[in-house]
Coordinates of C-alpha atoms in Angstrom, one line a residue:
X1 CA 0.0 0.0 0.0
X2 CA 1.3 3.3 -1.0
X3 CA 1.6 6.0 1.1
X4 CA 0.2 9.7 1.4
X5 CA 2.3 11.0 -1.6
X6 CA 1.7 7.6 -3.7
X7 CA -1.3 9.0 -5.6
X8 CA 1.0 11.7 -6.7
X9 CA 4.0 9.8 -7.6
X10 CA 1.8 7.2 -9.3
X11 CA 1.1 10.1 -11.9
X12 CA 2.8 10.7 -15.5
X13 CA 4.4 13.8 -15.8
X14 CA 1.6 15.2 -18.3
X15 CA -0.5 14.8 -15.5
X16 CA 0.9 16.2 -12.5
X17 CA 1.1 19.5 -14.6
X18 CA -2.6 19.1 -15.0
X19 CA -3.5 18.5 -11.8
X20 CA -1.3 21.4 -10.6
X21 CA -3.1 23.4 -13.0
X22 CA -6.0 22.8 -12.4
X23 CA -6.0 23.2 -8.3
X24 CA -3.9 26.5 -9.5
X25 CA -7.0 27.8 -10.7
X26 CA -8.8 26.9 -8.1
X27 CA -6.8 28.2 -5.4
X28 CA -6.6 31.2 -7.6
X29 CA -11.2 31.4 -7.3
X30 CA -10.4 31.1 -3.8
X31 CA -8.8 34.2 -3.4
X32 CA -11.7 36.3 -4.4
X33 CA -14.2 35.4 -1.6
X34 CA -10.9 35.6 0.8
X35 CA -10.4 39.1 -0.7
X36 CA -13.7 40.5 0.0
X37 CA -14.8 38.7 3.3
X38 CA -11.5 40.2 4.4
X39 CA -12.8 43.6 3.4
X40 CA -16.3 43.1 4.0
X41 CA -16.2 41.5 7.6
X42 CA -13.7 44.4 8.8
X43 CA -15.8 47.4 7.9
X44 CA -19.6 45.5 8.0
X45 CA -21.5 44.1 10.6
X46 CA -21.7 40.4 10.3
X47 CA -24.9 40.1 8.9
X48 CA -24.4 42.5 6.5
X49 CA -20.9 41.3 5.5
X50 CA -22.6 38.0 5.0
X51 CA -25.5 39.4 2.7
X52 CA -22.7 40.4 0.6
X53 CA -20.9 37.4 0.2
X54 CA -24.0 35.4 -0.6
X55 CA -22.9 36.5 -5.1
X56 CA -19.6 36.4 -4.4
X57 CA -19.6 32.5 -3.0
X58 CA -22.4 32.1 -5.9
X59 CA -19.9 33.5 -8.7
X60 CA -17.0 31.7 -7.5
X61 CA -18.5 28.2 -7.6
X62 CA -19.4 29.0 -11.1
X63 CA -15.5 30.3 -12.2
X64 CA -14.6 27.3 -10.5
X65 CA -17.1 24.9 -12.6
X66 CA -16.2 27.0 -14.8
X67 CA -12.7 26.6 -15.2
X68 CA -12.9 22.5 -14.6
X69 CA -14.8 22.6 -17.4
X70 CA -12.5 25.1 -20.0
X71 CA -9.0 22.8 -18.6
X72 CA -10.9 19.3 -19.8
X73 CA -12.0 20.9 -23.1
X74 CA -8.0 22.0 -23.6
X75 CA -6.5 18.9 -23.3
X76 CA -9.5 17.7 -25.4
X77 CA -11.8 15.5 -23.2
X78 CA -15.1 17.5 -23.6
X79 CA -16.3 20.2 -25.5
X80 CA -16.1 23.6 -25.1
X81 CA -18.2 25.3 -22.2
X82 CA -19.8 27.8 -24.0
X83 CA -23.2 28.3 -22.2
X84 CA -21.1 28.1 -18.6
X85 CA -18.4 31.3 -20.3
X86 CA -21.4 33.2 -21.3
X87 CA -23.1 32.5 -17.5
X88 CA -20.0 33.4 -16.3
X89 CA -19.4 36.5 -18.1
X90 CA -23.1 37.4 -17.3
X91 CA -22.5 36.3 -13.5
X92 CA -19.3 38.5 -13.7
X93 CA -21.4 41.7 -15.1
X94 CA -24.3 41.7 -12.7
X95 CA -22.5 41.3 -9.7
X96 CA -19.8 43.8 -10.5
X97 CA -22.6 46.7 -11.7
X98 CA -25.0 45.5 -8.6
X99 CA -22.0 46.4 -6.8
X100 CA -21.3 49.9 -8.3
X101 CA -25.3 50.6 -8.0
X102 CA -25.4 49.8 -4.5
X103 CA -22.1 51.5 -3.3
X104 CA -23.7 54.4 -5.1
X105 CA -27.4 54.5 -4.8
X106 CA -27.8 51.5 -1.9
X107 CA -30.0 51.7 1.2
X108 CA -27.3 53.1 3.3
X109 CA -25.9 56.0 1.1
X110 CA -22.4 56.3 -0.7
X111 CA -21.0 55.2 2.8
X112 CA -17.2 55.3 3.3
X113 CA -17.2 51.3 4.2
X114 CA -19.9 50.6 2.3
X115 CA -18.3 52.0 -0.6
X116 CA -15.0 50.1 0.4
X117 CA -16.8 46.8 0.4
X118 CA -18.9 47.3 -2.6
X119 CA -15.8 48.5 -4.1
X120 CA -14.2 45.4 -3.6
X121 CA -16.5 43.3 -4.9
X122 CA -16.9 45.0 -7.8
X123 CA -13.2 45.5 -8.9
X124 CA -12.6 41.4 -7.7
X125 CA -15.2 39.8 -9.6
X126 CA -14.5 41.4 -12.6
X127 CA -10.8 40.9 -12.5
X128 CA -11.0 36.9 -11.5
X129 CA -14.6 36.4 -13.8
X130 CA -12.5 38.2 -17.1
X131 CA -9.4 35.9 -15.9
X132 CA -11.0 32.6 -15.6
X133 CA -13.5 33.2 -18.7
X134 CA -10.0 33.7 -20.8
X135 CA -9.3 29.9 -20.0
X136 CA -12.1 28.7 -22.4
X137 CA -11.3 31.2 -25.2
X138 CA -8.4 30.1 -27.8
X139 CA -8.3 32.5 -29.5
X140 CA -6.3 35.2 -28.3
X141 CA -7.6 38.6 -30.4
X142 CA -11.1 37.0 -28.6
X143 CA -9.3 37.3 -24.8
X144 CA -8.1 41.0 -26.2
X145 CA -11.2 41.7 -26.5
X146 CA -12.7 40.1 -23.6
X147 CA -10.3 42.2 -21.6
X148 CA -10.5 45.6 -23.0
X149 CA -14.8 45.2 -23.0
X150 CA -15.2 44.6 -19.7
X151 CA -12.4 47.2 -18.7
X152 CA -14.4 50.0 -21.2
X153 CA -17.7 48.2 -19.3
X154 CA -16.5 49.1 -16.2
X155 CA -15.3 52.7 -16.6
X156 CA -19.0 53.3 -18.4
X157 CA -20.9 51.5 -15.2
X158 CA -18.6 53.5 -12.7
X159 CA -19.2 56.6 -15.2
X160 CA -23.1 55.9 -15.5
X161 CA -23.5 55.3 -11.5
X162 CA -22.5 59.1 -10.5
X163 CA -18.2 58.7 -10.5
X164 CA -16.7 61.2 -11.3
X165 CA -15.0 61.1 -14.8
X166 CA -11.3 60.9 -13.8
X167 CA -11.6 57.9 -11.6
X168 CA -14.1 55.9 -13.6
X169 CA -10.7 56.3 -16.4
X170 CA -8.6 55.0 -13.7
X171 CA -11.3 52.3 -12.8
X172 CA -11.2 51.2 -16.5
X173 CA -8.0 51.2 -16.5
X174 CA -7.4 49.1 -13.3
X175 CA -10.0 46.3 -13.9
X176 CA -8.0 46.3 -17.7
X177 CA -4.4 45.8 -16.2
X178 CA -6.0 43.0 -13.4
X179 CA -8.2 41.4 -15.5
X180 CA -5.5 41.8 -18.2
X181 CA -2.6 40.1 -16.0
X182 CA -5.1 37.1 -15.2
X183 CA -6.0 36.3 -18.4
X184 CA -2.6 36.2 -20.0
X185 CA -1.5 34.0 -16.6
X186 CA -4.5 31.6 -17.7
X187 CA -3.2 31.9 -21.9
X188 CA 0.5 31.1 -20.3
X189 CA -0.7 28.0 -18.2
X190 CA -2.5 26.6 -21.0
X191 CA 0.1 27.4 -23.2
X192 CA 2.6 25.2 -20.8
X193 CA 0.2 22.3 -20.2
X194 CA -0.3 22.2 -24.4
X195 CA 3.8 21.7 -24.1
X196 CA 4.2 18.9 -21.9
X197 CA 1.1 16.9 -23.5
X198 CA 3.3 17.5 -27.2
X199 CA 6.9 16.5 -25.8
X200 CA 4.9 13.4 -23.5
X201 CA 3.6 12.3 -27.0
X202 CA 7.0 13.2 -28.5
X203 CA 8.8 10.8 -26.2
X204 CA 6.5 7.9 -27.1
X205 CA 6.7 8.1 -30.4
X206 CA 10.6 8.1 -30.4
X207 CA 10.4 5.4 -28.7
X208 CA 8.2 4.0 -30.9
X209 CA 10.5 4.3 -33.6
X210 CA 13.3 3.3 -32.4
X211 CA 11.4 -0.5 -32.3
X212 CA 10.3 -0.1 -35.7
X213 CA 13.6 0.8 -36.9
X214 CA 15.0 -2.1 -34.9
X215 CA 12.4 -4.5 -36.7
X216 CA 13.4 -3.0 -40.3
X217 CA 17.0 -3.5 -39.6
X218 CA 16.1 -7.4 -38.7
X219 CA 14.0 -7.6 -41.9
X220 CA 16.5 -6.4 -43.8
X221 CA 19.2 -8.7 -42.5
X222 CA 16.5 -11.2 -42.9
X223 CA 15.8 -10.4 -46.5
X224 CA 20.0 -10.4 -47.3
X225 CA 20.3 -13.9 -46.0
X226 CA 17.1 -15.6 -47.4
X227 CA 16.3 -13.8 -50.7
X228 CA 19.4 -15.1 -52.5
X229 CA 19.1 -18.3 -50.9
X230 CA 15.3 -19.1 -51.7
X231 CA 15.8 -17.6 -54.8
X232 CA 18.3 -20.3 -55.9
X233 CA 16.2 -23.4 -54.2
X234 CA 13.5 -22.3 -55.9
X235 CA 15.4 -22.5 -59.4
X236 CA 16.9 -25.8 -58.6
X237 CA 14.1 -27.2 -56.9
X238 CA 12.3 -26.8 -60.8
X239 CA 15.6 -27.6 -62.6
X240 CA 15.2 -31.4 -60.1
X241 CA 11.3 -31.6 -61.0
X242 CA 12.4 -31.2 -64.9
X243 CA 15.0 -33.5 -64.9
X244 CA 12.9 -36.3 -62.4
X245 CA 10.2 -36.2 -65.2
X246 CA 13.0 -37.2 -68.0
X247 CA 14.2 -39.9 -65.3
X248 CA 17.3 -38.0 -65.6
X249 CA 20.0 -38.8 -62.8
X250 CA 21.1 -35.6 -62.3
X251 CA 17.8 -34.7 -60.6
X252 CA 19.0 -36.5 -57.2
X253 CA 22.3 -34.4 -57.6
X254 CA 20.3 -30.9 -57.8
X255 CA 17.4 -32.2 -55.0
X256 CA 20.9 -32.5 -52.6
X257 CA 22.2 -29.2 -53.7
X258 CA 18.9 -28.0 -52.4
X259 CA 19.5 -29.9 -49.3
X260 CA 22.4 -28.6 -48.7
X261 CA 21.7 -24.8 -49.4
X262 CA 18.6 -24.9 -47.2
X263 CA 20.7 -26.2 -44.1
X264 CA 22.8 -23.9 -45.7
X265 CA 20.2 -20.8 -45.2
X266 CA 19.3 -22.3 -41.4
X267 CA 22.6 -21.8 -40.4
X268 CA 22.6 -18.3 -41.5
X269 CA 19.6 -17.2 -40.3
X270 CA 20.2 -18.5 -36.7
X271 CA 23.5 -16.5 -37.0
X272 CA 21.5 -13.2 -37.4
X273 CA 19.1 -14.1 -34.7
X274 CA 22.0 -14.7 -32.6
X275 CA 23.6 -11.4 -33.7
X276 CA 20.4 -9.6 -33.6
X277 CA 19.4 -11.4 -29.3
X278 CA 23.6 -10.2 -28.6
X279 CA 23.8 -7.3 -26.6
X280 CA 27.1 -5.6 -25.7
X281 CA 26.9 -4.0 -22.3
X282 CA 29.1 -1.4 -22.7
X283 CA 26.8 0.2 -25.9
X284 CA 23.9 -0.4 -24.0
X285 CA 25.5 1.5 -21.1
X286 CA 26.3 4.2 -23.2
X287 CA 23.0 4.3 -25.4
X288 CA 21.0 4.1 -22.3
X289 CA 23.0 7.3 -20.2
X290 CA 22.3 9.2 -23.4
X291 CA 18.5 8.6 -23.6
X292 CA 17.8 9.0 -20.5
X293 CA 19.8 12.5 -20.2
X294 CA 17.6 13.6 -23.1
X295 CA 14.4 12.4 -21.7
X296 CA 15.6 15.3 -18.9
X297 CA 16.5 12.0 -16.9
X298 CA 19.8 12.7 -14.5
X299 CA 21.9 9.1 -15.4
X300 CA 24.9 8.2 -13.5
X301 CA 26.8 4.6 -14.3
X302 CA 29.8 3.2 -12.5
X303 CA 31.4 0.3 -12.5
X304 CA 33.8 -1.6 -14.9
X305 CA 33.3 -3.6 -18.2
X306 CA 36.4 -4.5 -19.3
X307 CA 37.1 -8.5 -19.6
X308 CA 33.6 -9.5 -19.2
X309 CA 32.7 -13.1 -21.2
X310 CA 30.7 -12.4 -24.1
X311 CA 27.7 -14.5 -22.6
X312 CA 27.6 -12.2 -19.8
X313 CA 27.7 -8.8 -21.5
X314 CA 25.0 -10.1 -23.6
X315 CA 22.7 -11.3 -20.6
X316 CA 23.3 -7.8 -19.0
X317 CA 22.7 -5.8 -21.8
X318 CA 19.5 -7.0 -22.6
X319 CA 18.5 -6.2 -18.5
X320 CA 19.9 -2.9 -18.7
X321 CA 17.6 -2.0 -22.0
X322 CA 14.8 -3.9 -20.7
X323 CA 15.4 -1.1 -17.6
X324 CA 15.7 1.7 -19.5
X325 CA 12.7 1.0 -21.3
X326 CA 10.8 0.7 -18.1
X327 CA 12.2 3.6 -16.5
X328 CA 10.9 6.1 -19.8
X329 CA 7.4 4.6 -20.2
X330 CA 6.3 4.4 -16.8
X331 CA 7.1 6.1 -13.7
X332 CA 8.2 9.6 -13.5
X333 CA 11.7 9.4 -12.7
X334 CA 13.8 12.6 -12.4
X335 CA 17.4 10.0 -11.2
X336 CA 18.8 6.7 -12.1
X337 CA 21.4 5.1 -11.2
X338 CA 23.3 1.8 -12.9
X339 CA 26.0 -0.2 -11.2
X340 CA 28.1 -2.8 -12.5
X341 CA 30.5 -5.0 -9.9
X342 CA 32.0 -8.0 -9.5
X343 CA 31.4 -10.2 -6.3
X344 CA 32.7 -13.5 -5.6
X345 CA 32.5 -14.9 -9.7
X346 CA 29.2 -13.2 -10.0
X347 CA 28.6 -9.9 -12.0
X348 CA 25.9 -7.8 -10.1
X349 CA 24.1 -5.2 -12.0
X350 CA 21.8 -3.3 -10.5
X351 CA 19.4 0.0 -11.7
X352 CA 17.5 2.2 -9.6
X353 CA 15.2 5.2 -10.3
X354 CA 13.1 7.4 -7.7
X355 CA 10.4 6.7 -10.2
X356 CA 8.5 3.4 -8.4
X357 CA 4.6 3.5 -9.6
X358 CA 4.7 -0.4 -9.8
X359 CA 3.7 -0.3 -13.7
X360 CA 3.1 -3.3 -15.8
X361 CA 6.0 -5.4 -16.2
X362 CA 7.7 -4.2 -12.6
X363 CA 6.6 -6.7 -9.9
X364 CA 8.0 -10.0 -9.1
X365 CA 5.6 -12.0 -10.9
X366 CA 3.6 -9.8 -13.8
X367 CA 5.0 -8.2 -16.7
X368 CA 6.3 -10.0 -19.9
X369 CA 9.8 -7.9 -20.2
X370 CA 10.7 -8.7 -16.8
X371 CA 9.5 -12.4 -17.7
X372 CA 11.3 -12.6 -20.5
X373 CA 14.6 -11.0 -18.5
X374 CA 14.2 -13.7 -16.3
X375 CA 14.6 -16.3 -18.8
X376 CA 17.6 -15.3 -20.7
X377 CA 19.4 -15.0 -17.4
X378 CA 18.3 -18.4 -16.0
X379 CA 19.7 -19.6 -19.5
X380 CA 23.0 -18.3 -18.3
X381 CA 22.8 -19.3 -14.6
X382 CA 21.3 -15.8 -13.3
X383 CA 19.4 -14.3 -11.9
X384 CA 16.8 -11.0 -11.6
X385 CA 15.2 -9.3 -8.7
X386 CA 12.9 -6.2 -9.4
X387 CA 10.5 -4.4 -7.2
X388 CA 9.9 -1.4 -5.1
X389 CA 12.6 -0.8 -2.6
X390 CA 10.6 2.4 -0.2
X391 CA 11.0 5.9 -0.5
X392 CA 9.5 5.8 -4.2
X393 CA 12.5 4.4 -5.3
X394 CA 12.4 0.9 -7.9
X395 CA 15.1 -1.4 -7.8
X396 CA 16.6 -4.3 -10.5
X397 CA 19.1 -6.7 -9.2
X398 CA 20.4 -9.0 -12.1
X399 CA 23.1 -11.2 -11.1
X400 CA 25.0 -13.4 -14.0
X401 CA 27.9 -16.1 -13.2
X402 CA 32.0 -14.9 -14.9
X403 CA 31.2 -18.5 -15.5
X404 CA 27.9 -18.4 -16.9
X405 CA 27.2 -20.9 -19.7
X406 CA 26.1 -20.4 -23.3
X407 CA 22.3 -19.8 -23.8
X408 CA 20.9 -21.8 -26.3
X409 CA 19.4 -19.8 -29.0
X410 CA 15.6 -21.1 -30.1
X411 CA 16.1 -20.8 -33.1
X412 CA 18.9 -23.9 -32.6

């Protein structure tokens, strides 16, 4: 069982930046009703403070909504909001020119904390409502013009409501610059969550190529060794059925010809599948340090090489691209570690990564690559250990014999 931060480790990179995005916004709603019960409970009485924050909780439940809504229609999981934008740009403009009317023309008079409040309300709302309406809008001449109307809006309203001219400018002006600042911070954040979606999808897809450019290069070594080959069985093979129908002798000599270049061609192609299952350690220490460093991984390997049986370099190259594999696809790794010794005629390699979120293929039991790990090495006399080892950190023990034997091949 995981512990408190195991929900969070557990998650791709893609979608911590989501989630922090998301709760940003949030957090960011938050602040308006914090803003004006500040105001409104140090200069009101309590029931009146709480009459005022009745629209303001109301219109921050809807940004919030709101703003759920616009984040899952970026990343492409539901359409856009439009009827909750156009509530919450409605919301934003009531409550922001009930404001103005009531600091102006309320009950109580233009009272100095009245006015305070009121004022509060009114400059807050508009500047988180514009802000958090921008995150459903892609288009960005639309979020100019969502900012500069309800900045014009709100000099006209102050204007209309008995301000005097100068400051409903510098009220314009003000909810522009807020409302402004929050709208490019939501164009910025979506901008940034866009990004790491693309270079998520980037990585795969390398990745993905890289095994498709592997399979070419064995059909092509494939195609070298057999297409000659067949081509001449094929031509002898009718050369013997001509000659059997003339009861010619010669057919038995080209029917063993045949014989011979088909064991001929076995041989060969179990020498490419031997090539192609060979690993050298070193080049798979050296190919795996460099992808990792450019998936923004921090690799560090130690240990020696040098004089290791072929058997054993091939064993332990497969494990260590079998764990580089594992530590780019799943888990969210930002270290890893590889270690080669020697101990007592064995060769211990062992990989760790602050990545753990137990994926497919990482237990002691499930996975196929791990699986398949285990069984080249017991072909050798070895053997693998993978699991979680605490602190979000994974571990993979392979141990192969100085002295290991040769694995037979299945093609053999």
């Amino acid at each position: 069982m995981g512990g408190p931060g195991g929900w969070w480790r557990r998650k791709s990179t893609p979608a911590k930046v989501e989630t922090y995005t998301r709760w940003s916004f949030h957090f960011i709603a938050l602040s308006e009703p914090t803003v004006i019960g500040v105001t409104a409970f140090g200069h009101l009485e309590a029931r009146a403070a709480l009459l005022v924050m009745v629209p303001v909780a109301a219109h921050v439940a809807l940004a919030m909504v709101t703003a759920s809504r616009a984040l899952d229609w970026t990343v492409g999981r539901r359409a856009q909001p439009l009827r909750l934008l156009w509530a919450l740009g409605v919301a934003t403009a009531l409550v922001a020119t009930a404001a103005v009317v009531l600091g102006r023309h309320g009950p109580g008079g233009p009272g100095e904390d009245t006015g305070t409040v009121l004022g509060s309300v009114f400059g807050a709302t508009l500047c988180y409502g514009v802000g958090l309406t921008a995150l459903g809008v892609k288009d960005r001449r639309r979020v100019v013009l969502l900012v500069t109307g309800f900045g014009a809006g709100a000099g006209l309203v102050a204007r209309a409501a008995g301000m005097p001219a100068l400051a409903a400018l510098g009220t314009s002006a003000f909810v522009t610059a807020a409302s402004g600042f929050f709208a490019a911070t939501s164009a910025f954040s979506i901008w940034l969550l866009n990004t790491v979606y693309v270079l998520d999808e980037a990585r795969e897809t390398r990745a993905r190529l890289a095994v498709a450019e592997e399979r070419l290069r064995f059909g092509r070594d494939l195609h070298d060794v057999m297409g000659r080959n067949l081509a001449v069985i094929a031509l002898k093979s009718e050369l013997a059925v001509q000659l059997a129908r003339r009861e010619r002798p010669e057919a038995v000599e080209q029917m063993i010809e045949v014989q011979r270049i088909a064991q001929e061609s076995q041989r060969e192609v179990r020498e490419v599948v031997r090539g192609y299952r060979r690993a050298d350690l070193e080049a798979e220490l050296h190919g795996a340090r460099g992808v990792l460093r450019a998936a923004g991984i921090d690799c560090e390997v130690s240990g020696e090489t040098d004089g290791l049986p072929a058997e054993v370099q091939s064993a332990l190259g497969w494990v260590v691209r079998e764990a580089t594999t594992n530590v780019l696809r799943h888990g969210d790794a930002k270290k890893c570690t590889v270690t080669v010794l020697r101990q007592e005629g064995r060769v211990v390699l062992t990989v760790r990564n602050d990545g753990a979120t137990a994926p497919h293929g990482s237990s002691r039991t499930g996975g196929t690559g791990l699986a398949g790990l285990r069984e080249r090495l017991s072909a050798v006399g070895g053997t693998l250990d993978a699991g979680e080892a605490g602190d979000g950190e994974f571990r993979l023990v392979a141990e192969v014999p100085l002295t290991a034997r040769p694995a037979l091949e299945v093609a053999s």
